[in-house]
Short mmCIF file of C-alpha atoms (C1' of nucleotides) in Angstrom, two decimals:
data_model
loop_
_atom_site.label_atom_id
_atom_site.label_comp_id
_atom_site.label_asym_id
_atom_site.label_seq_id
_atom_site.Cartn_x
_atom_site.Cartn_y
_atom_site.Cartn_z
CA MET A 1 0.00 0.00 0.00
CA PRO A 2 1.58 3.27 -1.11
CA GLU A 3 -0.61 5.44 1.07
CA LYS A 4 1.97 6.89 3.41
CA THR A 5 -0.13 10.02 3.63
CA ARG A 6 2.50 12.57 4.50
CA ALA A 7 1.16 15.74 6.05
CA THR A 8 1.39 17.53 2.72
CA VAL A 9 0.65 15.60 -0.41
CA ARG A 10 1.38 17.59 -3.48
CA GLY A 11 -0.40 15.94 -6.34
CA PRO A 12 -3.53 14.09 -7.24
CA TYR A 13 -3.49 11.55 -4.40
CA ARG A 14 -5.15 13.81 -1.87
CA THR A 15 -8.53 13.90 -3.51
CA GLY A 16 -8.29 10.19 -4.34
CA ILE A 17 -7.73 9.26 -0.72
CA ARG A 18 -10.43 11.54 0.60
CA ARG A 19 -12.83 10.31 -2.02
CA ARG A 20 -12.05 6.76 -0.93
CA GLU A 21 -12.88 7.61 2.67
CA GLN A 22 -16.17 9.17 1.59
CA LEU A 23 -17.08 6.06 -0.35
CA VAL A 24 -16.24 3.77 2.57
CA ALA A 25 -18.32 5.93 4.87
CA ALA A 26 -21.26 5.70 2.51
CA ALA A 27 -20.80 1.94 2.23
CA ILE A 28 -20.78 1.58 6.01
CA GLU A 29 -24.05 3.46 6.26
CA VAL A 30 -25.78 1.40 3.60
CA PHE A 31 -24.32 -1.97 4.66
CA ALA A 32 -25.20 -1.22 8.27
CA GLU A 33 -28.80 -0.63 7.29
CA HIS A 34 -29.36 -3.27 4.63
CA GLY A 35 -26.58 -5.79 5.25
CA TYR A 36 -23.94 -6.84 2.78
CA ALA A 37 -26.12 -8.77 0.35
CA GLY A 38 -28.93 -6.23 0.62
CA GLY A 39 -26.75 -3.17 0.19
CA SER A 40 -26.33 -2.73 -3.54
CA LEU A 41 -23.49 -0.87 -5.19
CA ARG A 42 -26.04 1.34 -6.86
CA ALA A 43 -27.55 2.32 -3.51
CA ILE A 44 -24.13 3.06 -2.05
CA ALA A 45 -23.15 5.02 -5.15
CA GLU A 46 -26.31 7.10 -4.99
CA HIS A 47 -25.63 7.75 -1.30
CA ALA A 48 -22.15 9.00 -2.17
CA GLY A 49 -23.22 10.92 -5.26
CA VAL A 50 -21.26 8.86 -7.79
CA SER A 51 -22.01 6.09 -10.24
CA HIS A 52 -21.81 2.46 -9.24
CA ALA A 53 -19.13 1.90 -11.89
CA SER A 54 -16.96 4.37 -10.03
CA LEU A 55 -17.16 2.20 -6.92
CA ILE A 56 -15.93 -0.80 -8.89
CA GLN A 57 -13.14 1.35 -10.27
CA HIS A 58 -12.00 2.30 -6.76
CA PHE A 59 -12.29 -1.03 -5.01
CA GLY A 60 -12.13 -3.55 -7.83
CA SER A 61 -15.29 -5.35 -6.78
CA LYS A 62 -17.98 -5.36 -4.14
CA GLU A 63 -15.69 -7.62 -2.14
CA GLY A 64 -12.94 -4.99 -2.22
CA LEU A 65 -15.35 -2.42 -0.87
CA LEU A 66 -16.42 -4.88 1.82
CA THR A 67 -12.81 -5.46 2.86
CA ALA A 68 -12.22 -1.72 3.12
CA VAL A 69 -15.29 -1.41 5.32
CA LEU A 70 -14.15 -4.28 7.56
CA GLU A 71 -10.71 -2.74 7.96
CA GLU A 72 -12.39 0.50 8.98
CA TRP A 73 -14.45 -1.45 11.53
CA ASP A 74 -11.26 -2.97 12.90
CA ARG A 75 -9.65 0.41 13.16
CA ARG A 76 -12.63 1.83 15.01
CA THR A 77 -13.23 -0.94 17.53
CA VAL A 78 -10.32 -3.24 18.30
CA GLN A 79 -7.61 -0.60 18.30
CA ASP A 80 -9.63 1.93 20.21
CA GLY A 81 -10.42 1.38 23.83
CA LEU A 82 -8.06 -1.50 24.44
CA ALA A 83 -4.68 0.08 23.82
CA ASP A 84 -2.39 0.26 26.87
CA ILE A 85 -4.34 -2.51 28.61
CA SER A 86 -2.67 -5.84 29.13
CA GLY A 87 -2.80 -9.09 31.06
CA LEU A 88 -5.98 -9.95 32.94
CA ASP A 89 -7.16 -6.35 32.77
CA TYR A 90 -7.59 -6.83 29.03
CA PHE A 91 -10.20 -9.49 29.70
CA ARG A 92 -11.84 -7.45 32.44
CA ARG A 93 -12.46 -4.65 29.96
CA LEU A 94 -14.25 -6.88 27.46
CA PRO A 95 -17.76 -6.48 28.91
CA GLU A 96 -17.75 -2.72 28.46
CA VAL A 97 -16.17 -2.98 25.02
CA MET A 98 -18.98 -5.29 23.96
CA ALA A 99 -21.56 -3.05 25.58
CA ALA A 100 -20.23 -0.15 23.50
CA HIS A 101 -21.10 -2.04 20.33
CA GLN A 102 -24.74 -1.60 21.19
CA ASP A 103 -24.50 1.97 19.97
CA ASN A 104 -23.53 0.71 16.54
CA ARG A 105 -25.98 -2.04 15.81
CA GLY A 106 -25.54 -1.82 12.06
CA LEU A 107 -21.82 -2.45 12.12
CA LEU A 108 -22.14 -5.34 14.55
CA GLU A 109 -24.82 -6.80 12.31
CA LEU A 110 -22.56 -6.41 9.31
CA PHE A 111 -19.53 -7.95 10.94
CA THR A 112 -21.50 -10.86 12.40
CA THR A 113 -23.03 -11.57 9.02
CA ILE A 114 -19.75 -11.40 7.15
CA ALA A 115 -17.91 -13.55 9.66
CA ALA A 116 -20.52 -16.27 9.18
CA GLU A 117 -20.82 -15.92 5.42
CA ALA A 118 -17.05 -15.99 5.08
CA SER A 119 -16.90 -19.37 6.82
CA SER A 120 -17.24 -20.78 3.33
CA PRO A 121 -13.77 -21.07 1.80
CA LEU A 122 -15.28 -19.80 -1.45
CA HIS A 123 -16.45 -16.50 0.02
CA PRO A 124 -14.48 -13.46 -1.13
CA ALA A 125 -13.78 -12.31 2.42
CA HIS A 126 -12.80 -15.76 3.71
CA GLY A 127 -9.09 -14.98 3.89
CA PHE A 128 -9.68 -11.67 5.62
CA ILE A 129 -11.90 -13.17 8.30
CA VAL A 130 -9.64 -16.17 8.93
CA ARG A 131 -6.69 -13.83 9.32
CA ARG A 132 -8.67 -11.51 11.57
CA TYR A 133 -9.70 -14.31 13.92
CA ALA A 134 -6.16 -15.71 14.03
CA THR A 135 -4.78 -12.28 14.95
CA ASN A 136 -7.47 -11.73 17.53
CA LEU A 137 -6.91 -15.12 19.19
CA ALA A 138 -3.15 -14.54 19.20
CA THR A 139 -3.61 -11.18 20.92
CA LEU A 140 -5.81 -12.72 23.59
CA ALA A 141 -3.33 -15.57 24.04
CA ASP A 142 -0.49 -13.09 24.48
CA HIS A 143 -2.34 -11.35 27.29
CA LEU A 144 -3.09 -14.65 28.97
CA ARG A 145 0.53 -15.77 28.67
CA GLN A 146 1.59 -12.46 30.14
CA ALA A 147 -0.67 -13.03 33.12
CA ARG A 148 0.81 -16.50 33.47
CA ALA A 149 4.37 -15.14 33.37
CA ALA A 150 3.49 -12.50 35.95
CA GLY A 151 2.14 -15.18 38.25
CA ASP A 152 -1.36 -13.70 38.19
CA ILE A 153 -2.84 -17.06 37.26
CA ALA A 154 -1.97 -20.69 37.89
CA ALA A 155 0.00 -22.79 35.44
CA MET A 156 -1.68 -23.44 32.12
CA SER A 157 -0.47 -25.24 29.01
CA ASP A 158 -0.41 -23.48 25.65
CA ALA A 159 -3.11 -25.88 24.43
CA GLN A 160 -5.28 -24.86 27.37
CA ILE A 161 -4.62 -21.22 26.58
CA ASP A 162 -5.79 -21.79 23.02
CA ILE A 163 -9.05 -23.27 24.27
CA GLU A 164 -9.53 -20.46 26.77
CA VAL A 165 -9.13 -17.64 24.26
CA ARG A 166 -11.41 -19.46 21.82
CA LEU A 167 -14.09 -19.70 24.49
CA VAL A 168 -13.79 -16.00 25.31
CA THR A 169 -14.14 -15.15 21.64
CA ALA A 170 -17.07 -17.52 21.30
CA ALA A 171 -18.83 -15.88 24.23
CA LEU A 172 -18.38 -12.42 22.70
CA ASP A 173 -19.54 -13.51 19.24
CA GLY A 174 -22.42 -15.62 20.50
CA ILE A 175 -23.79 -13.07 22.95
CA GLY A 176 -23.49 -10.40 20.28
CA LEU A 177 -25.58 -12.47 17.91
CA GLN A 178 -28.20 -13.14 20.57
CA TRP A 179 -28.42 -9.44 21.31
CA LEU A 180 -29.02 -8.77 17.62
CA LEU A 181 -31.78 -11.37 17.61
CA ASP A 182 -33.25 -10.24 20.94
CA PRO A 183 -32.27 -6.75 22.13
CA SER A 184 -33.43 -7.55 25.66
CA THR A 185 -30.30 -9.69 26.02
CA ASP A 186 -28.13 -8.33 28.82
CA VAL A 187 -24.83 -8.18 26.97
CA ALA A 188 -22.68 -6.68 29.71
CA ALA A 189 -23.99 -8.97 32.43
CA SER A 190 -23.59 -12.09 30.31
CA VAL A 191 -20.06 -11.32 29.20
CA SER A 192 -19.18 -10.23 32.71
CA THR A 193 -20.43 -13.52 34.13
CA TYR A 194 -18.29 -15.41 31.67
CA VAL A 195 -15.13 -13.39 32.15
CA GLU A 196 -15.31 -13.36 35.93
CA ARG A 197 -15.87 -17.09 36.11
CA ALA A 198 -13.06 -17.79 33.67
CA ILE A 199 -10.60 -15.56 35.56
CA ALA A 200 -11.59 -17.15 38.85
CA SER A 201 -10.90 -20.54 37.36
CA TRP A 202 -7.54 -19.42 35.96
CA VAL A 203 -6.51 -17.96 39.29
CA SER A 204 -7.43 -20.97 41.37
CA GLY A 205 -6.25 -23.46 38.75
CA ARG A 206 -9.12 -25.76 39.54
CA GLY A 207 -9.35 -29.15 37.88
CA ASP A 208 -12.35 -28.44 35.72
CA ASP A 209 -10.18 -26.89 33.08
CA ARG A 210 -7.24 -29.26 33.26
CA ARG A 211 -7.19 -32.18 30.89
CA MET B 1 -51.10 -28.42 7.09
CA PRO B 2 -53.30 -31.03 5.49
CA GLU B 3 -50.54 -33.58 5.14
CA LYS B 4 -51.79 -36.27 7.46
CA THR B 5 -50.05 -38.84 5.25
CA ARG B 6 -52.15 -41.89 5.99
CA ALA B 7 -50.37 -45.13 5.17
CA THR B 8 -52.19 -45.30 1.85
CA VAL B 9 -52.73 -42.09 0.01
CA ARG B 10 -55.00 -42.60 -2.91
CA GLY B 11 -54.39 -39.69 -5.13
CA PRO B 12 -51.83 -37.23 -6.30
CA TYR B 13 -50.39 -36.19 -2.91
CA ARG B 14 -47.87 -39.01 -2.69
CA THR B 15 -45.74 -37.83 -5.56
CA GLY B 16 -46.05 -34.24 -4.43
CA ILE B 17 -44.73 -34.99 -0.98
CA ARG B 18 -41.87 -37.13 -2.22
CA ARG B 19 -40.97 -34.53 -4.81
CA ARG B 20 -40.88 -31.92 -2.08
CA GLU B 21 -38.42 -34.01 -0.12
CA GLN B 22 -36.23 -34.42 -3.18
CA LEU B 23 -36.21 -30.69 -3.75
CA VAL B 24 -35.32 -29.95 -0.12
CA ALA B 25 -32.47 -32.48 -0.33
CA ALA B 26 -31.15 -30.82 -3.47
CA ALA B 27 -31.44 -27.40 -1.83
CA ILE B 28 -29.50 -28.61 1.20
CA GLU B 29 -26.69 -29.83 -1.03
CA VAL B 30 -26.45 -26.61 -2.99
CA PHE B 31 -26.92 -24.26 -0.02
CA ALA B 32 -24.35 -26.26 1.94
CA GLU B 33 -21.81 -25.77 -0.82
CA HIS B 34 -22.51 -22.21 -1.95
CA GLY B 35 -24.36 -20.68 0.98
CA TYR B 36 -27.83 -19.18 0.84
CA ALA B 37 -27.07 -16.11 -1.22
CA GLY B 38 -24.73 -18.03 -3.51
CA GLY B 39 -27.07 -20.97 -4.05
CA SER B 40 -29.36 -19.92 -6.87
CA LEU B 41 -32.78 -21.39 -7.51
CA ARG B 42 -31.62 -22.27 -11.00
CA ALA B 43 -28.66 -24.26 -9.67
CA ILE B 44 -30.88 -26.11 -7.18
CA ALA B 45 -33.43 -26.81 -9.88
CA GLU B 46 -30.79 -28.18 -12.21
CA HIS B 47 -29.47 -30.34 -9.38
CA ALA B 48 -32.95 -31.76 -8.86
CA GLY B 49 -33.75 -32.09 -12.53
CA VAL B 50 -36.62 -29.62 -12.61
CA SER B 51 -37.13 -26.04 -13.71
CA HIS B 52 -36.54 -23.17 -11.31
CA ALA B 53 -40.14 -22.12 -11.75
CA SER B 54 -41.16 -25.42 -10.22
CA LEU B 55 -39.28 -24.55 -7.05
CA ILE B 56 -41.23 -21.34 -6.74
CA GLN B 57 -44.42 -23.28 -7.36
CA HIS B 58 -43.63 -25.64 -4.48
CA PHE B 59 -42.23 -23.25 -1.89
CA GLY B 60 -43.62 -19.88 -2.94
CA SER B 61 -40.25 -18.16 -2.81
CA LYS B 62 -36.59 -18.75 -2.11
CA GLU B 63 -37.35 -17.90 1.49
CA GLY B 64 -39.95 -20.65 1.64
CA LEU B 65 -37.40 -23.13 0.38
CA LEU B 66 -34.93 -21.89 2.96
CA THR B 67 -37.45 -22.34 5.74
CA ALA B 68 -38.10 -25.91 4.60
CA VAL B 69 -34.38 -26.58 4.66
CA LEU B 70 -33.98 -25.11 8.15
CA GLU B 71 -36.86 -27.20 9.46
CA GLU B 72 -35.16 -30.25 8.02
CA TRP B 73 -31.95 -29.24 9.83
CA ASP B 74 -33.90 -28.89 13.05
CA ARG B 75 -35.45 -32.30 12.57
CA ARG B 76 -32.09 -33.91 11.91
CA THR B 77 -30.09 -32.35 14.74
CA VAL B 78 -31.93 -31.00 17.73
CA GLN B 79 -34.55 -33.70 17.96
CA ASP B 80 -32.12 -36.53 17.41
CA GLY B 81 -29.60 -37.45 20.05
CA LEU B 82 -31.01 -35.41 22.91
CA ALA B 83 -34.40 -36.99 23.43
CA ASP B 84 -34.91 -38.68 26.82
CA ILE B 85 -32.03 -36.69 28.33
CA SER B 86 -32.79 -34.13 30.99
CA GLY B 87 -31.34 -32.02 33.75
CA LEU B 88 -27.58 -31.62 33.95
CA ASP B 89 -27.07 -34.65 31.70
CA TYR B 90 -28.53 -32.61 28.87
CA PHE B 91 -25.64 -30.16 29.19
CA ARG B 92 -23.10 -32.95 29.58
CA ARG B 93 -24.12 -34.36 26.22
CA LEU B 94 -23.60 -31.09 24.36
CA PRO B 95 -19.90 -31.64 23.54
CA GLU B 96 -20.59 -34.84 21.63
CA VAL B 97 -23.65 -33.37 19.93
CA MET B 98 -21.50 -30.50 18.68
CA ALA B 99 -18.73 -32.88 17.67
CA ALA B 100 -21.26 -34.79 15.56
CA HIS B 101 -21.86 -31.64 13.52
CA GLN B 102 -18.36 -31.99 12.14
CA ASP B 103 -19.62 -34.73 9.85
CA ASN B 104 -22.00 -32.24 8.29
CA ARG B 105 -19.92 -29.18 7.64
CA GLY B 106 -22.19 -27.88 4.92
CA LEU B 107 -25.28 -27.76 7.08
CA LEU B 108 -23.45 -26.15 9.98
CA GLU B 109 -22.11 -23.56 7.55
CA LEU B 110 -25.60 -22.94 6.27
CA PHE B 111 -27.21 -22.60 9.66
CA THR B 112 -24.44 -20.37 11.00
CA THR B 113 -24.75 -18.13 7.96
CA ILE B 114 -28.52 -17.91 8.10
CA ALA B 115 -28.58 -17.23 11.83
CA ALA B 116 -26.26 -14.28 11.29
CA GLU B 117 -27.94 -12.98 8.14
CA ALA B 118 -31.32 -13.22 9.82
CA SER B 119 -30.18 -10.92 12.61
CA SER B 120 -31.47 -8.16 10.38
CA PRO B 121 -35.20 -7.69 11.04
CA LEU B 122 -35.67 -7.32 7.30
CA HIS B 123 -34.31 -10.77 6.46
CA PRO B 124 -36.93 -13.29 5.32
CA ALA B 125 -35.88 -15.88 7.90
CA HIS B 126 -35.69 -13.39 10.79
CA GLY B 127 -38.87 -14.63 12.44
CA PHE B 128 -37.88 -18.25 12.09
CA ILE B 129 -34.45 -17.74 13.63
CA VAL B 130 -35.73 -15.56 16.48
CA ARG B 131 -38.34 -18.19 17.28
CA ARG B 132 -35.78 -20.97 17.05
CA TYR B 133 -33.40 -19.30 19.47
CA ALA B 134 -36.21 -18.53 21.90
CA THR B 135 -37.34 -22.15 21.85
CA ASN B 136 -33.81 -23.40 22.26
CA LEU B 137 -33.06 -21.10 25.19
CA ALA B 138 -36.34 -22.07 26.83
CA THR B 139 -35.49 -25.76 26.53
CA LEU B 140 -32.08 -25.24 28.09
CA ALA B 141 -33.64 -23.15 30.86
CA ASP B 142 -36.16 -25.91 31.57
CA HIS B 143 -33.37 -28.42 32.07
CA LEU B 144 -31.49 -26.06 34.33
CA ARG B 145 -34.61 -25.37 36.39
CA GLN B 146 -35.18 -29.09 36.65
CA ALA B 147 -31.67 -29.56 38.03
CA ARG B 148 -32.37 -26.76 40.47
CA ALA B 149 -35.62 -28.36 41.60
CA ALA B 150 -33.86 -31.69 42.02
CA GLY B 151 -31.24 -30.09 44.22
CA ASP B 152 -28.44 -30.97 41.81
CA ILE B 153 -27.24 -27.37 41.76
CA ALA B 154 -27.25 -24.48 44.16
CA ALA B 155 -29.93 -21.81 44.17
CA MET B 156 -30.09 -19.64 41.08
CA SER B 157 -32.47 -16.86 40.10
CA ASP B 158 -34.41 -17.03 36.85
CA ALA B 159 -32.43 -14.06 35.57
CA GLN B 160 -29.21 -15.94 36.29
CA ILE B 161 -30.60 -18.97 34.50
CA ASP B 162 -31.30 -16.83 31.46
CA ILE B 163 -27.71 -15.63 31.40
CA GLU B 164 -26.37 -19.15 31.88
CA VAL B 165 -28.30 -20.69 28.99
CA ARG B 166 -27.38 -17.75 26.75
CA LEU B 167 -23.70 -18.33 27.53
CA VAL B 168 -23.98 -22.03 26.78
CA THR B 169 -25.64 -21.22 23.47
CA ALA B 170 -23.00 -18.61 22.72
CA ALA B 171 -20.21 -21.11 23.37
CA LEU B 172 -21.78 -23.63 21.01
CA ASP B 173 -22.39 -21.06 18.26
CA GLY B 174 -19.05 -19.35 18.65
CA ILE B 175 -16.94 -22.50 18.76
CA GLY B 176 -18.85 -23.85 15.78
CA LEU B 177 -18.00 -20.72 13.80
CA GLN B 178 -14.35 -20.92 14.79
CA TRP B 179 -14.22 -24.54 13.68
CA LEU B 180 -15.63 -23.52 10.32
CA LEU B 181 -12.96 -20.85 10.02
CA ASP B 182 -10.16 -23.08 11.32
CA PRO B 183 -10.82 -26.86 11.25
CA SER B 184 -7.96 -27.47 13.69
CA THR B 185 -10.23 -26.06 16.42
CA ASP B 186 -10.84 -28.73 19.06
CA VAL B 187 -14.62 -28.46 19.26
CA ALA B 188 -15.28 -31.22 21.78
CA ALA B 189 -12.52 -30.14 24.15
CA SER B 190 -13.55 -26.48 24.04
CA VAL B 191 -17.22 -27.14 24.64
CA SER B 192 -16.34 -29.68 27.29
CA THR B 193 -14.17 -27.16 29.11
CA TYR B 194 -17.01 -24.67 29.08
CA VAL B 195 -19.73 -27.09 30.20
CA GLU B 196 -17.68 -28.67 32.96
CA ARG B 197 -16.67 -25.32 34.37
CA ALA B 198 -20.22 -24.02 34.22
CA ILE B 199 -21.63 -27.09 35.95
CA ALA B 200 -18.94 -26.91 38.62
CA SER B 201 -19.89 -23.31 39.22
CA TRP B 202 -23.60 -24.15 39.40
CA VAL B 203 -22.99 -26.98 41.85
CA SER B 204 -20.80 -24.99 44.21
CA GLY B 205 -22.82 -21.83 43.85
CA ARG B 206 -19.71 -19.73 43.98
CA GLY B 207 -19.95 -15.94 44.04
CA ASP B 208 -18.57 -15.33 40.59
CA ASP B 209 -21.93 -15.92 39.01
CA ARG B 210 -24.10 -14.24 41.60
CA ARG B 211 -24.96 -10.62 41.14
"C1'" DG C 1 -52.42 -30.60 -10.26
"C1'" DT C 2 -47.51 -30.16 -11.94
"C1'" DC C 3 -44.40 -28.40 -14.57
"C1'" DT C 4 -42.33 -25.42 -18.27
"C1'" DA C 5 -41.53 -21.32 -21.13
"C1'" DT C 6 -41.05 -16.78 -20.97
"C1'" DA C 7 -40.59 -12.07 -19.33
"C1'" DC C 8 -39.51 -8.20 -15.99
"C1'" DG C 9 -36.60 -5.65 -12.97
"C1'" DC C 10 -32.35 -5.48 -10.47
"C1'" DA C 11 -27.77 -7.19 -9.27
"C1'" DG C 12 -22.42 -6.98 -10.14
"C1'" DA C 13 -19.23 -6.30 -13.63
"C1'" DT C 14 -17.00 -4.59 -18.10
"C1'" DA C 15 -15.92 -1.45 -22.17
"C1'" DG C 16 -15.33 2.69 -24.09
"C1'" DA C 17 -16.43 7.86 -24.50
"C1'" DC C 18 -15.05 12.31 -22.56
"C1'" DG D 1 -11.09 9.60 -13.07
"C1'" DT D 2 -15.76 9.39 -13.88
"C1'" DC D 3 -19.61 8.59 -16.62
"C1'" DT D 4 -22.96 6.08 -19.82
"C1'" DA D 5 -24.25 2.10 -22.00
"C1'" DT D 6 -24.33 -2.88 -21.99
"C1'" DC D 7 -23.67 -7.82 -20.62
"C1'" DT D 8 -24.91 -11.84 -17.88
"C1'" DG D 9 -27.29 -14.01 -14.20
"C1'" DC D 10 -30.33 -13.52 -10.31
"C1'" DG D 11 -35.32 -13.90 -7.88
"C1'" DT D 12 -39.89 -13.53 -9.07
"C1'" DA D 13 -44.43 -13.71 -11.53
"C1'" DT D 14 -47.56 -15.44 -14.88
"C1'" DA D 15 -49.65 -17.99 -18.78
"C1'" DG D 16 -50.35 -22.13 -20.60
"C1'" DA D 17 -48.94 -27.19 -21.87
"C1'" DC D 18 -49.96 -31.94 -20.41
#
DNA sequence: GTCTATACGCAGATAGAC
DNA sequence: GTCTATCTGCGTATAGAC
């Protein structure tokens, strides 16, 4: 990616980059309201005041536009709010991070849908989603290993750590989906119950998670 | 539904019913391979050796066909394997039930995708999925209440029970998705870790799940 | 009663004018 | 770079064959 975006760009790139951001913003709005399949390029183009052919020109395909939107989602959520937090505190912050998603129902809906659709190896975003989950799980595992090294939790094998971070991720994904299906779902309380119980188990090193 | 299907049906219904089953089977194959959006009526029709118009005639719309497929999935999975099991044993059986899904990757892919897509209130299967989750959660809650009544677990409020069954469901859904994205995921071990820890917590009635 | 042939509108994608 | 056709394939609806 050549977009180093120095403070002062002389030539034609500036408008191209800003245009791109506008298009992604329009895509987010439309996808968030109508989903990926339901949000047509023509609708997004109309929203942004361009032709749908122009969207293809910028992003190569609808998939390319989708990927750009997902990267924007990543930038907005994962990076924000959880920087400078590490070890067990990272897990303790998860309930409020999830709760914050409730302000952005459309984006959660979009990401949940894409993650599931992309489970098919044939889906255009399959590689992106697989990579994203791998990165996410690795980050969680790092924090858990850090807690282990610091002596905050009892001994735990790397295989156990893998299972633990997968279960945390599953809880977040699953509760998110249930909230989408039934907004009366108490997201923060559910996630909090899970995280607190998991941490308690890690600290005491009880047998129910040793195999 | 007028399909009482007496042992001997005189007239034209027989072929109609059997045809319907053939079409659903073809739809399952195609949906399982290409997903819902990617599985066109024309492809399903070709697979079944009929015209795509005939599919519409039988099921009214693509949504109708989808609903028939999902009901078939329900019939194959939830009903089978868990009948005659109750109380805590119901939860103990979940790891092997989930592990059994690994023989049927296509259907798990389909159901995961539809559940996510249908999170949008505008999706044709939204009502079906919402109802299905509500029924599922209610069933799990019944078993947990039964264990409570039998004294197998410590006291637990109905609100706590709701959270617990949502977390179990989230673990199943989330681990299933992760297995789809990364087949090296140890489904049985992950689910087993979750269920055993949850049951241990219910039995001891520790403070980490009381609020 | 079932099924097919056919048509309509919309989707994503491409080619070429300006 | 962006637009205006235009292509192909989709879900859907209907009329009519058998």
